[in-house]
């Protein structure tokens, strides 16, 4: 089984390292990921060399991120998201290694930057991260339920939001998926712990959403367009604003 895992991961890694994949390669990637999951369900300890990045021909971290951000295939990105989540959901823990914590920490160490063109297709990355963080807050897995676990992350996300460049414009209708993911990740944290609402209030997040994300702002010299100019990004901003106001009604006055 160890050799089979090495061959499967090496094959997948070779294909996702290319800028584009044809339909034949895409089918091989999807089926190989399913076979790998089957091996792990049979013997979860096969995953340990992967998590420790000890496989000779595969860089484990690069393997995850090249799959999640593969620019040419939505199917590949979705299957990688599904595979990682299934590993965390079904295997949960190997010896002392909590897989949900391991993978969520790995993702958080590599938050996509808007200037990195390779990370533009970040929807599946953020969806996976939101799911894993939600699981880490759950009653069955109370790791990190306090503010200390993700408090620093929350502060960092607020800074990222305030510094995020204006990429969307109404003429192109191109979604800024990093912005949408950022808004959804902040909303996930606010929904999970009311302490983050206090942080949101103290950091003037509501003003940021109103005056920089949703509505045009007039300065002394110019009119500044909002960051959110597509249906998806405006929906994400409104959902975050709604959650904050529900948690702290005084902010809506």
CSV table of C-alpha atoms in Angstrom, one decimal:
chain,number,residue,atom,x,y,z
A,1,UNK,CA,0.0,0.0,0.0
A,2,UNK,CA,2.9,2.4,0.7
A,3,UNK,CA,4.2,1.9,-2.8
A,4,UNK,CA,0.8,2.3,-4.3
A,5,UNK,CA,0.3,5.6,-2.4
A,6,UNK,CA,3.7,6.9,-3.7
A,7,UNK,CA,2.8,6.0,-7.3
A,8,UNK,CA,-0.6,7.6,-7.1
A,9,UNK,CA,0.6,10.8,-5.5
A,10,UNK,CA,3.5,11.1,-7.9
A,11,UNK,CA,1.2,10.7,-10.9
A,12,UNK,CA,-1.2,13.4,-9.5
A,13,UNK,CA,1.6,15.7,-8.6
A,14,UNK,CA,3.1,15.5,-12.1
A,15,UNK,CA,-0.2,16.4,-13.8
A,16,UNK,CA,-1.1,19.3,-11.4
A,17,UNK,CA,2.4,20.7,-11.8
A,18,UNK,CA,1.5,21.5,-15.4
A,19,UNK,CA,-0.3,24.7,-16.3
A,20,UNK,CA,-3.0,22.9,-18.1
A,21,UNK,CA,-4.5,19.4,-18.1
A,22,UNK,CA,-6.4,17.7,-20.8
A,23,UNK,CA,-9.6,15.7,-20.2
A,24,UNK,CA,-7.7,12.4,-20.0
A,25,UNK,CA,-5.3,13.7,-17.4
A,26,UNK,CA,-8.2,15.3,-15.5
A,27,UNK,CA,-10.0,12.0,-15.3
A,28,UNK,CA,-6.8,10.3,-14.1
A,29,UNK,CA,-6.4,12.9,-11.3
A,30,UNK,CA,-9.9,12.6,-10.1
A,31,UNK,CA,-9.8,8.7,-10.1
A,32,UNK,CA,-6.4,8.7,-8.4
A,33,UNK,CA,-7.6,11.0,-5.6
A,34,UNK,CA,-10.5,8.6,-5.0
A,35,UNK,CA,-8.1,5.6,-5.0
A,36,UNK,CA,-5.8,7.4,-2.5
A,37,UNK,CA,-8.8,8.1,-0.2
A,38,UNK,CA,-9.6,4.4,-0.4
A,39,UNK,CA,-6.1,3.5,0.7
A,40,UNK,CA,-6.2,5.9,3.6
A,41,UNK,CA,-9.6,4.5,4.7
A,42,UNK,CA,-7.9,1.1,4.8
A,43,UNK,CA,-4.8,2.3,6.7
A,44,UNK,CA,-4.9,5.9,8.0
A,45,UNK,CA,-1.2,5.7,9.1
A,46,UNK,CA,-0.3,5.9,5.4
A,47,UNK,CA,-1.0,9.6,5.7
A,48,UNK,CA,1.7,10.3,8.3
A,49,UNK,CA,4.6,10.4,5.8
A,50,UNK,CA,2.5,12.8,3.7
A,51,UNK,CA,1.8,15.1,6.6
A,52,UNK,CA,5.5,15.0,7.6
A,53,UNK,CA,6.5,15.8,4.0
A,54,UNK,CA,8.7,12.7,3.9
A,55,UNK,CA,7.6,11.4,0.4
A,56,UNK,CA,10.6,11.4,-1.9
A,57,UNK,CA,9.0,12.6,-5.1
A,58,UNK,CA,6.1,14.7,-3.8
A,59,UNK,CA,6.2,18.0,-1.8
A,60,UNK,CA,3.1,17.6,0.3
A,61,UNK,CA,2.4,21.3,0.9
A,62,UNK,CA,2.9,22.1,-2.8
A,63,UNK,CA,0.7,19.1,-3.7
A,64,UNK,CA,-2.3,20.5,-1.7
A,65,UNK,CA,-2.0,24.1,-2.9
A,66,UNK,CA,-1.4,23.2,-6.6
A,67,UNK,CA,-4.5,21.1,-6.4
A,68,UNK,CA,-6.7,23.7,-4.6
A,69,UNK,CA,-5.6,26.5,-6.9
A,70,UNK,CA,-5.3,24.7,-10.2
A,71,UNK,CA,-6.1,27.5,-12.6
A,72,UNK,CA,-7.5,25.4,-15.5
A,73,UNK,CA,-9.8,22.9,-13.9
A,74,UNK,CA,-12.7,23.6,-11.6
A,75,UNK,CA,-13.3,19.8,-11.3
A,76,UNK,CA,-9.7,19.3,-10.0
A,77,UNK,CA,-10.0,22.1,-7.5
A,78,UNK,CA,-13.3,20.8,-6.2
A,79,UNK,CA,-12.0,17.3,-5.9
A,80,UNK,CA,-9.0,18.4,-3.9
A,81,UNK,CA,-11.2,20.3,-1.5
A,82,UNK,CA,-13.5,17.3,-1.2
A,83,UNK,CA,-10.6,14.9,-0.7
A,84,UNK,CA,-8.9,17.0,2.1
A,85,UNK,CA,-12.2,17.5,3.9
A,86,UNK,CA,-13.0,13.8,3.7
A,87,UNK,CA,-9.6,12.9,5.1
A,88,UNK,CA,-10.2,15.3,8.0
A,89,UNK,CA,-13.9,14.2,8.5
A,90,UNK,CA,-13.4,10.5,8.3
A,91,UNK,CA,-9.9,9.9,9.8
A,92,UNK,CA,-10.1,12.8,12.3
A,93,UNK,CA,-6.9,11.9,14.2
A,94,UNK,CA,-3.8,9.8,13.7
A,95,UNK,CA,-2.0,9.2,17.0
A,96,UNK,CA,-1.5,12.7,18.4
A,97,UNK,CA,-2.1,14.4,15.0
A,98,UNK,CA,-5.5,16.1,14.8
A,99,UNK,CA,-6.0,16.3,11.0
A,100,UNK,CA,-8.5,19.2,11.0
A,101,UNK,CA,-6.1,21.3,13.0
A,102,UNK,CA,-3.2,20.2,10.8
A,103,UNK,CA,-4.8,21.1,7.5
A,104,UNK,CA,-6.5,24.3,8.8
A,105,UNK,CA,-3.1,25.5,10.1
A,106,UNK,CA,-1.4,24.6,6.8
A,107,UNK,CA,-4.0,26.6,4.9
A,108,UNK,CA,-3.8,29.6,7.2
A,109,UNK,CA,0.0,29.7,6.8
A,110,UNK,CA,-0.6,30.3,3.0
A,111,UNK,CA,-3.4,32.8,2.8
A,112,UNK,CA,-3.6,33.9,-0.9
A,113,UNK,CA,-2.3,37.3,-1.6
A,114,UNK,CA,-4.3,39.4,-4.2
A,115,UNK,CA,-1.0,40.2,-6.1
A,116,UNK,CA,-0.3,36.5,-6.6
A,117,UNK,CA,-1.9,35.6,-9.9
A,118,UNK,CA,-1.5,31.8,-9.2
A,119,UNK,CA,-4.0,32.1,-6.3
A,120,UNK,CA,-6.8,33.9,-8.2
A,121,UNK,CA,-9.0,30.8,-8.2
A,122,UNK,CA,-9.3,30.7,-4.4
A,123,UNK,CA,-13.0,29.7,-3.9
A,124,UNK,CA,-12.3,26.1,-3.0
A,125,UNK,CA,-9.4,27.1,-0.7
A,126,UNK,CA,-11.6,29.4,1.3
A,127,UNK,CA,-14.6,27.0,1.3
A,128,UNK,CA,-12.4,24.3,2.8
A,129,UNK,CA,-10.8,26.6,5.3
A,130,UNK,CA,-14.2,27.8,6.5
A,131,UNK,CA,-15.4,24.2,6.9
A,132,UNK,CA,-12.3,23.2,8.9
A,133,UNK,CA,-12.5,26.2,11.2
A,134,UNK,CA,-16.2,25.6,11.8
A,135,UNK,CA,-15.3,21.9,12.7
A,136,UNK,CA,-12.6,23.1,15.1
A,137,UNK,CA,-15.2,25.1,17.0
A,138,UNK,CA,-17.7,22.3,17.2
A,139,UNK,CA,-18.8,20.7,20.4
A,140,UNK,CA,-17.4,17.4,19.3
A,141,UNK,CA,-14.0,18.9,18.7
A,142,UNK,CA,-13.6,21.8,21.1
A,143,UNK,CA,-10.0,22.6,20.1
A,144,UNK,CA,-9.5,26.4,19.9
A,145,UNK,CA,-13.0,27.3,21.0
A,146,UNK,CA,-11.6,30.4,22.8
A,147,UNK,CA,-10.6,33.7,21.3
A,148,UNK,CA,-6.9,32.9,21.6
A,149,UNK,CA,-6.9,30.2,18.9
A,150,UNK,CA,-8.0,32.5,16.0
A,151,UNK,CA,-7.8,36.0,17.6
A,152,UNK,CA,-4.5,36.9,15.9
A,153,UNK,CA,-5.9,35.5,12.6
A,154,UNK,CA,-9.0,37.7,12.9
A,155,UNK,CA,-6.9,40.8,13.4
A,156,UNK,CA,-4.8,39.8,10.4
A,157,UNK,CA,-7.9,39.3,8.2
A,158,UNK,CA,-9.2,42.8,9.1
A,159,UNK,CA,-5.9,44.4,8.1
A,160,UNK,CA,-6.0,42.3,4.9
A,161,UNK,CA,-9.5,43.5,4.1
A,162,UNK,CA,-8.7,47.2,4.7
A,163,UNK,CA,-5.5,47.0,2.5
A,164,UNK,CA,-7.1,44.9,-0.2
A,165,UNK,CA,-6.8,46.6,-3.6
A,166,UNK,CA,-9.8,47.5,-5.7
A,167,UNK,CA,-9.8,44.8,-8.4
A,168,UNK,CA,-13.5,44.5,-9.4
A,169,UNK,CA,-15.1,47.0,-11.8
A,170,UNK,CA,-18.6,47.0,-13.2
A,171,UNK,CA,-17.5,47.0,-16.8
A,172,UNK,CA,-15.7,43.6,-16.6
A,173,UNK,CA,-17.8,41.8,-14.1
A,174,UNK,CA,-14.7,39.8,-13.0
A,175,UNK,CA,-15.2,38.5,-9.5
A,176,UNK,CA,-12.4,39.1,-7.0
A,177,UNK,CA,-12.5,35.6,-5.4
A,178,UNK,CA,-9.8,36.5,-2.8
A,179,UNK,CA,-12.0,39.4,-1.6
A,180,UNK,CA,-15.1,37.2,-1.5
A,181,UNK,CA,-13.2,34.4,0.4
A,182,UNK,CA,-11.8,37.0,2.9
A,183,UNK,CA,-15.3,38.3,3.6
A,184,UNK,CA,-16.7,34.8,4.0
A,185,UNK,CA,-13.8,33.7,6.3
A,186,UNK,CA,-14.4,36.8,8.6
A,187,UNK,CA,-18.1,36.0,8.7
A,188,UNK,CA,-17.3,32.4,9.7
A,189,UNK,CA,-15.3,33.6,12.7
A,190,UNK,CA,-17.9,36.1,13.7
A,191,UNK,CA,-20.7,33.5,13.6
A,192,UNK,CA,-18.7,31.1,15.7
A,193,UNK,CA,-17.6,33.3,18.6
A,194,UNK,CA,-19.3,36.5,19.8
A,195,UNK,CA,-16.0,37.8,21.0
A,196,UNK,CA,-15.1,38.5,17.4
A,197,UNK,CA,-18.0,40.9,17.3
A,198,UNK,CA,-16.3,43.0,19.9
A,199,UNK,CA,-13.1,43.0,17.8
A,200,UNK,CA,-15.2,43.9,14.7
A,201,UNK,CA,-16.7,46.9,16.6
A,202,UNK,CA,-13.4,48.1,18.0
A,203,UNK,CA,-11.8,47.9,14.5
A,204,UNK,CA,-14.6,49.8,12.8
A,205,UNK,CA,-15.4,46.9,10.5
A,206,UNK,CA,-18.9,48.1,9.9
A,207,UNK,CA,-17.6,51.4,8.6
A,208,UNK,CA,-15.2,49.5,6.4
A,209,UNK,CA,-18.0,47.5,4.9
A,210,UNK,CA,-20.2,50.5,4.3
A,211,UNK,CA,-17.7,53.0,3.0
A,212,UNK,CA,-15.1,50.9,1.3
A,213,UNK,CA,-16.8,47.7,0.3
A,214,UNK,CA,-20.4,48.5,-0.5
A,215,UNK,CA,-20.9,52.1,-1.3
A,216,UNK,CA,-19.1,54.9,-3.1
A,217,UNK,CA,-17.2,57.2,-0.8
A,218,UNK,CA,-16.7,60.9,-1.6
A,219,UNK,CA,-13.4,62.5,-0.5
A,220,UNK,CA,-12.3,66.1,-0.8
A,221,UNK,CA,-10.9,65.4,-4.2
A,222,UNK,CA,-12.6,62.4,-5.7
A,223,UNK,CA,-15.3,59.7,-5.6
A,224,UNK,CA,-13.9,56.4,-4.5
A,225,UNK,CA,-15.6,53.3,-5.9
A,226,UNK,CA,-16.4,50.4,-3.5
A,227,UNK,CA,-14.3,47.2,-3.6
A,228,UNK,CA,-17.4,45.0,-4.1
A,229,UNK,CA,-18.9,45.6,-7.5
A,230,UNK,CA,-20.1,42.1,-8.5
A,231,UNK,CA,-23.2,40.3,-7.3
A,232,UNK,CA,-21.1,37.6,-5.5
A,233,UNK,CA,-18.8,40.0,-3.6
A,234,UNK,CA,-21.6,42.4,-2.6
A,235,UNK,CA,-23.6,39.5,-1.3
A,236,UNK,CA,-20.6,38.3,0.8
A,237,UNK,CA,-20.2,41.8,2.2
A,238,UNK,CA,-23.9,42.1,3.0
A,239,UNK,CA,-24.0,38.7,4.7
A,240,UNK,CA,-21.0,39.7,6.9
A,241,UNK,CA,-22.7,43.0,7.8
A,242,UNK,CA,-25.9,41.3,8.6
A,243,UNK,CA,-24.2,38.7,10.9
A,244,UNK,CA,-22.4,41.5,12.8
A,245,UNK,CA,-25.6,43.5,13.3
A,246,UNK,CA,-27.6,40.5,14.4
A,247,UNK,CA,-24.8,39.7,17.0
A,248,UNK,CA,-24.6,43.3,18.1
A,249,UNK,CA,-27.8,45.2,17.3
A,250,UNK,CA,-26.4,48.5,18.6
A,251,UNK,CA,-24.2,48.7,15.5
A,252,UNK,CA,-27.2,49.0,13.3
A,253,UNK,CA,-28.5,52.1,15.0
